[in-house]
Structure formats: structure tokens, C-alpha cells
Amino acid sequence: MQHFHRLRIVDWEDEASALRMIRTAVFIHEQRVPEELEWDEFDIISTHVLAFNADGQPVGTVRLLPDGHIGRMAVLKEWRGIGIGRAMMLKVLEEVSNRGIPKAILNAQTAAVRFYEKFGFQAHGKEFMDAGIPHVKMILQR
Ligand SMILES: CC(C)(COP(=O)(O)OP(=O)(O)OC[C@H]1O[C@@H](n2cnc3c(N)ncnc32)[C@H](O)[C@@H]1OP(=O)(O)O)[C@@H](O)C(=O)NCCC(=O)NCCS
């Protein structure tokens, strides 16, 4: 397995099929998130990071809303654990910084809290359920 990967910042309308493919595999199939909850009105207004493997295949994504909300962070199962999630997170935080957004906010699956803590996010408030999965709000103050 080659570890080289490349990141691109894309709009929904230009890369919808790749973004849909990754999120369908990870959220709808793997995590059993209901399809009607996965797709919302925010994709069209978000900036999306798309990660490609050495063969140019899309393997990961995350989105940033104009208000600083980060979400839909997903790496295809067979491509995890080699730094793609980290690289995408650094890219999206660079975008937050470039835009002068004062704080980044996300709803983390509790299983992913330690992943986000590595970037300085801190949990706020109580755990809650969303799409049948326990979550906690996390904030990164710049
Ligand atoms: C969470 C996710 C995006 C991480 O992507 P990844 O490419 O495997 O992460 P990386 O390889 O870049 O890991 C970066 C660091 O975070 C750690 N890490 C990765 N996933 C983690 C997790 N779930 N919990 C705690 N730490 C984690 C890694 O060990 C690594 O630590 P290190 O730098 O100290 O070695 C990926 O596991 C995923 O898509 N999961 C399913 C979807 C999901 O749960 N998304 C989050 C929704 S809130």
C-alpha cells in the first residue's frame, strides 16, 4: 500500500460523486447513519477537503461551513491509520485560519474525541445522541 496522498479543496458541485462515494461507504454503510440524515442543505454552502491516494482515487473528506463548523470527517476504512485524517484536519484548520474565523466547532463522535484533542479541540457540555451515535460538542479557540 502506498502512503502518498494529496489534498484538494473542492466545491460540492464539482466533486459531488467522490464526496458522496466516501460518505456513503463510511457513514451510511459502515456506521448505519440513515441516508436522509447524511445529506443536508449545508453541503452546497460548505468548503470540502478531498484526499486522494497515490493512484488518484478519492479516499477521505471533511467539510467546513462558513460559520466555522467542521463535519463529515471520513476516511475509507482501508486507508485509515496512515495520517490522511490528520492531514485533512490540518488543511481544514488552515482554511479556518485563512478566513479569520475565530473558532472551529464540531460535534465529535465520542469514539473520535481523542483524535480531535490532538488538534487542540476541547469537549464542551454533555454527551448527546445524533443519528443513533453518541456525540459531544468540541471547540477550538484560535
Ligand atoms: C476518525 C478518522 C477520520 C481518522 O482518520 P485517520 O486517517 O485514520 O487518522 P490518522 O491516521 O491521520 O490519525 C491521526 C492521529 O489520530 C489518532 N486517531 C485516529 N483515529 C482515532 C480515533 N478514532 N480515536 C483516537 N485517536 C485516533 C491516530 O492514532 C493518530 O495519532 P498519532 O498522530 O499520535 O499517531 C477515521 O478513523 C474515520 O473515518 N472514522 C470513521 C468515521 C468517523 O468516525 N468520523 C468522525 C466523525 S466525528
mmCIF file of C-alpha atoms and ligand atoms in Angstrom:
data_model
loop_
_atom_site.group_PDB
_atom_site.id
_atom_site.type_symbol
_atom_site.label_atom_id
_atom_site.label_comp_id
_atom_site.label_asym_id
_atom_site.label_seq_id
_atom_site.Cartn_x
_atom_site.Cartn_y
_atom_site.Cartn_z
ATOM 1 C CA MET A 1 0.000 0.000 0.000
ATOM 2 C CA GLN A 2 1.405 3.352 -0.987
ATOM 3 C CA HIS A 3 1.073 6.058 1.642
ATOM 4 C CA PHE A 4 1.414 9.067 -0.609
ATOM 5 C CA HIS A 5 -1.692 11.201 -0.691
ATOM 6 C CA ARG A 6 -2.741 14.586 -1.987
ATOM 7 C CA LEU A 7 -5.359 17.029 -0.761
ATOM 8 C CA ARG A 8 -7.648 19.330 -2.691
ATOM 9 C CA ILE A 9 -10.154 21.946 -1.582
ATOM 10 C CA VAL A 10 -13.305 21.454 -3.654
ATOM 11 C CA ASP A 11 -16.898 22.608 -4.005
ATOM 12 C CA TRP A 12 -19.824 20.219 -3.742
ATOM 13 C CA GLU A 13 -20.967 20.767 -7.325
ATOM 14 C CA ASP A 14 -17.535 19.891 -8.761
ATOM 15 C CA GLU A 15 -16.870 16.712 -6.755
ATOM 16 C CA ALA A 16 -20.274 15.528 -5.545
ATOM 17 C CA SER A 17 -19.813 11.966 -6.797
ATOM 18 C CA ALA A 18 -16.475 11.430 -4.988
ATOM 19 C CA LEU A 19 -17.758 13.085 -1.803
ATOM 20 C CA ARG A 20 -20.947 11.017 -1.933
ATOM 21 C CA MET A 21 -18.994 7.799 -2.530
ATOM 22 C CA ILE A 22 -16.797 8.256 0.572
ATOM 23 C CA ARG A 23 -19.591 9.375 2.893
ATOM 24 C CA THR A 24 -21.927 6.627 1.673
ATOM 25 C CA ALA A 25 -19.288 3.974 2.432
ATOM 26 C CA VAL A 26 -18.306 5.384 5.834
ATOM 27 C CA PHE A 27 -21.468 6.881 7.311
ATOM 28 C CA ILE A 28 -24.381 5.124 5.590
ATOM 29 C CA HIS A 29 -22.926 1.636 5.124
ATOM 30 C CA GLU A 30 -20.324 1.314 7.898
ATOM 31 C CA GLN A 31 -21.944 3.434 10.620
ATOM 32 C CA ARG A 32 -25.586 2.854 9.585
ATOM 33 C CA VAL A 33 -26.459 6.558 9.540
ATOM 34 C CA PRO A 34 -29.864 6.925 7.849
ATOM 35 C CA GLU A 35 -29.435 8.229 4.304
ATOM 36 C CA GLU A 36 -31.890 11.119 4.869
ATOM 37 C CA LEU A 37 -29.730 12.421 7.762
ATOM 38 C CA GLU A 38 -26.468 12.214 5.842
ATOM 39 C CA TRP A 39 -27.347 14.667 3.059
ATOM 40 C CA ASP A 40 -28.347 18.169 4.078
ATOM 41 C CA GLU A 41 -28.558 21.732 2.825
ATOM 42 C CA PHE A 42 -25.075 22.579 4.159
ATOM 43 C CA ASP A 43 -23.051 20.608 1.586
ATOM 44 C CA ILE A 44 -23.725 23.164 -1.125
ATOM 45 C CA ILE A 45 -22.506 26.089 1.045
ATOM 46 C CA SER A 46 -19.509 24.231 2.534
ATOM 47 C CA THR A 47 -15.890 24.024 1.511
ATOM 48 C CA HIS A 48 -14.876 20.358 1.197
ATOM 49 C CA VAL A 49 -11.425 18.819 1.570
ATOM 50 C CA LEU A 50 -10.922 15.745 -0.604
ATOM 51 C CA ALA A 51 -7.936 13.406 -0.079
ATOM 52 C CA PHE A 52 -6.631 11.217 -2.896
ATOM 53 C CA ASN A 53 -4.353 8.172 -2.715
ATOM 54 C CA ALA A 54 -1.292 7.664 -4.904
ATOM 55 C CA ASP A 55 -3.495 6.272 -7.688
ATOM 56 C CA GLY A 56 -5.600 9.421 -7.680
ATOM 57 C CA GLN A 57 -8.599 7.726 -6.083
ATOM 58 C CA PRO A 58 -10.591 9.738 -3.529
ATOM 59 C CA VAL A 59 -10.233 8.203 -0.046
ATOM 60 C CA GLY A 60 -11.147 10.865 2.510
ATOM 61 C CA THR A 61 -13.165 14.006 3.096
ATOM 62 C CA VAL A 62 -14.157 16.667 5.637
ATOM 63 C CA ARG A 63 -16.257 19.816 5.242
ATOM 64 C CA LEU A 64 -16.155 23.353 6.641
ATOM 65 C CA LEU A 65 -19.253 25.532 6.926
ATOM 66 C CA PRO A 66 -18.867 29.314 6.568
ATOM 67 C CA ASP A 67 -19.531 29.737 10.321
ATOM 68 C CA GLY A 68 -16.595 27.518 11.396
ATOM 69 C CA HIS A 69 -18.440 24.235 11.864
ATOM 70 C CA ILE A 70 -16.343 21.262 10.773
ATOM 71 C CA GLY A 71 -18.045 17.980 9.982
ATOM 72 C CA ARG A 72 -18.463 14.811 7.948
ATOM 73 C CA MET A 73 -14.834 13.792 8.601
ATOM 74 C CA ALA A 74 -14.364 10.394 6.958
ATOM 75 C CA VAL A 75 -11.525 8.241 5.649
ATOM 76 C CA LEU A 76 -12.316 4.989 3.813
ATOM 77 C CA LYS A 77 -11.660 2.104 6.198
ATOM 78 C CA GLU A 78 -8.731 0.600 4.277
ATOM 79 C CA TRP A 79 -6.949 3.988 4.219
ATOM 80 C CA ARG A 80 -7.093 4.784 7.953
ATOM 81 C CA GLY A 81 -4.188 4.990 10.333
ATOM 82 C CA ILE A 82 -1.674 6.446 7.860
ATOM 83 C CA GLY A 83 -2.160 10.159 8.501
ATOM 84 C CA ILE A 84 -4.875 11.079 5.994
ATOM 85 C CA GLY A 85 -7.331 12.223 8.695
ATOM 86 C CA ARG A 86 -4.608 14.324 10.321
ATOM 87 C CA ALA A 87 -3.610 15.914 7.003
ATOM 88 C CA MET A 88 -7.230 16.765 6.196
ATOM 89 C CA MET A 89 -7.764 18.244 9.656
ATOM 90 C CA LEU A 90 -4.651 20.450 9.326
ATOM 91 C CA LYS A 91 -5.875 21.582 5.904
ATOM 92 C CA VAL A 92 -9.327 22.477 7.155
ATOM 93 C CA LEU A 93 -7.857 24.338 10.165
ATOM 94 C CA GLU A 94 -5.582 26.280 7.794
ATOM 95 C CA GLU A 95 -8.736 27.286 5.920
ATOM 96 C CA VAL A 96 -10.395 28.376 9.198
ATOM 97 C CA SER A 97 -7.338 30.487 9.958
ATOM 98 C CA ASN A 98 -7.091 31.975 6.447
ATOM 99 C CA ARG A 99 -10.675 33.140 6.681
ATOM 100 C CA GLY A 100 -10.204 34.705 10.093
ATOM 101 C CA ILE A 101 -12.896 32.507 11.621
ATOM 102 C CA PRO A 102 -12.409 32.955 15.409
ATOM 103 C CA LYS A 103 -13.275 29.424 16.490
ATOM 104 C CA ALA A 104 -13.776 25.987 14.964
ATOM 105 C CA ILE A 105 -16.693 23.935 16.250
ATOM 106 C CA LEU A 106 -17.605 20.312 15.701
ATOM 107 C CA ASN A 107 -19.810 17.568 17.023
ATOM 108 C CA ALA A 108 -17.450 14.659 17.616
ATOM 109 C CA GLN A 109 -18.475 11.068 17.835
ATOM 110 C CA THR A 110 -17.303 10.174 21.342
ATOM 111 C CA ALA A 111 -15.099 7.468 19.794
ATOM 112 C CA ALA A 112 -13.239 10.210 17.893
ATOM 113 C CA VAL A 113 -12.760 12.719 20.755
ATOM 114 C CA ARG A 114 -9.099 11.816 21.236
ATOM 115 C CA PHE A 115 -8.468 12.314 17.520
ATOM 116 C CA TYR A 116 -9.768 15.919 17.732
ATOM 117 C CA GLU A 117 -7.998 16.605 21.033
ATOM 118 C CA LYS A 118 -4.719 16.148 19.167
ATOM 119 C CA PHE A 119 -5.529 19.381 17.314
ATOM 120 C CA GLY A 120 -6.452 21.319 20.450
ATOM 121 C CA PHE A 121 -10.224 20.830 20.401
ATOM 122 C CA GLN A 122 -11.852 20.665 23.841
ATOM 123 C CA ALA A 123 -15.124 18.962 24.700
ATOM 124 C CA HIS A 124 -17.972 21.208 25.892
ATOM 125 C CA GLY A 125 -21.191 20.122 27.544
ATOM 126 C CA LYS A 126 -22.917 16.820 27.830
ATOM 127 C CA GLU A 127 -22.873 13.864 25.510
ATOM 128 C CA PHE A 128 -25.887 13.659 23.149
ATOM 129 C CA MET A 129 -27.231 11.255 20.541
ATOM 130 C CA ASP A 130 -27.275 12.080 16.829
ATOM 131 C CA ALA A 131 -28.164 9.534 14.131
ATOM 132 C CA GLY A 132 -28.012 6.864 16.850
ATOM 133 C CA ILE A 133 -24.356 7.667 17.685
ATOM 134 C CA PRO A 134 -23.125 9.368 20.912
ATOM 135 C CA HIS A 135 -21.553 12.777 20.251
ATOM 136 C CA VAL A 136 -20.013 15.645 22.190
ATOM 137 C CA LYS A 137 -19.562 19.269 21.105
ATOM 138 C CA MET A 138 -15.921 20.330 20.750
ATOM 139 C CA ILE A 139 -14.425 23.789 20.252
ATOM 140 C CA LEU A 140 -11.031 25.029 19.111
ATOM 141 C CA GLN A 141 -10.488 28.642 20.077
ATOM 142 C CA ARG A 142 -7.877 30.375 17.955
HETATM 143 C C1 LIG B 1 -11.608 9.453 12.597
HETATM 144 C C2 LIG B 1 -10.902 9.223 11.262
HETATM 145 C C3 LIG B 1 -11.316 10.298 10.272
HETATM 146 C C4 LIG B 1 -9.370 9.293 11.490
HETATM 147 O O1 LIG B 1 -8.719 9.230 10.221
HETATM 148 P P1 LIG B 1 -7.300 8.514 10.032
HETATM 149 O O2 LIG B 1 -6.820 8.827 8.662
HETATM 150 O O3 LIG B 1 -7.379 7.081 10.420
HETATM 151 O O4 LIG B 1 -6.423 9.284 11.129
HETATM 152 P P2 LIG B 1 -4.820 9.486 11.122
HETATM 153 O O5 LIG B 1 -4.188 8.252 10.603
HETATM 154 O O6 LIG B 1 -4.492 10.750 10.445
HETATM 155 O O7 LIG B 1 -4.539 9.627 12.676
HETATM 156 C C5 LIG B 1 -4.063 10.823 13.287
HETATM 157 C C6 LIG B 1 -3.871 10.576 14.756
HETATM 158 O O8 LIG B 1 -5.133 10.374 15.394
HETATM 159 C C7 LIG B 1 -5.194 9.084 16.009
HETATM 160 N N1 LIG B 1 -6.528 8.558 15.791
HETATM 161 C C8 LIG B 1 -7.095 8.224 14.613
HETATM 162 N N2 LIG B 1 -8.360 7.838 14.799
HETATM 163 C C9 LIG B 1 -8.590 7.909 16.134
HETATM 164 C C10 LIG B 1 -9.702 7.640 16.960
HETATM 165 N N3 LIG B 1 -10.879 7.213 16.460
HETATM 166 N N4 LIG B 1 -9.576 7.844 18.295
HETATM 167 C C11 LIG B 1 -8.412 8.289 18.817
HETATM 168 N N5 LIG B 1 -7.328 8.559 18.080
HETATM 169 C C12 LIG B 1 -7.405 8.367 16.763
HETATM 170 C C13 LIG B 1 -4.109 8.276 15.330
HETATM 171 O O9 LIG B 1 -3.664 7.248 16.164
HETATM 172 C C14 LIG B 1 -3.060 9.325 15.063
HETATM 173 O O10 LIG B 1 -2.354 9.579 16.260
HETATM 174 P P3 LIG B 1 -0.771 9.911 16.244
HETATM 175 O O11 LIG B 1 -0.617 11.096 15.356
HETATM 176 O O12 LIG B 1 -0.487 10.178 17.668
HETATM 177 O O13 LIG B 1 -0.146 8.690 15.671
HETATM 178 C C15 LIG B 1 -11.217 7.805 10.686
HETATM 179 O O14 LIG B 1 -10.972 6.837 11.657
HETATM 180 C C16 LIG B 1 -12.662 7.636 10.206
HETATM 181 O O15 LIG B 1 -13.017 7.976 9.082
HETATM 182 N N6 LIG B 1 -13.525 7.037 11.047
HETATM 183 C C17 LIG B 1 -14.908 6.737 10.676
HETATM 184 C C18 LIG B 1 -15.742 7.983 10.537
HETATM 185 C C19 LIG B 1 -15.761 8.791 11.804
HETATM 186 O O16 LIG B 1 -15.931 8.270 12.889
HETATM 187 N N7 LIG B 1 -15.593 10.110 11.645
HETATM 188 C C20 LIG B 1 -15.578 11.009 12.773
HETATM 189 C C21 LIG B 1 -16.927 11.583 12.922
HETATM 190 S S1 LIG B 1 -16.972 12.694 14.317
#
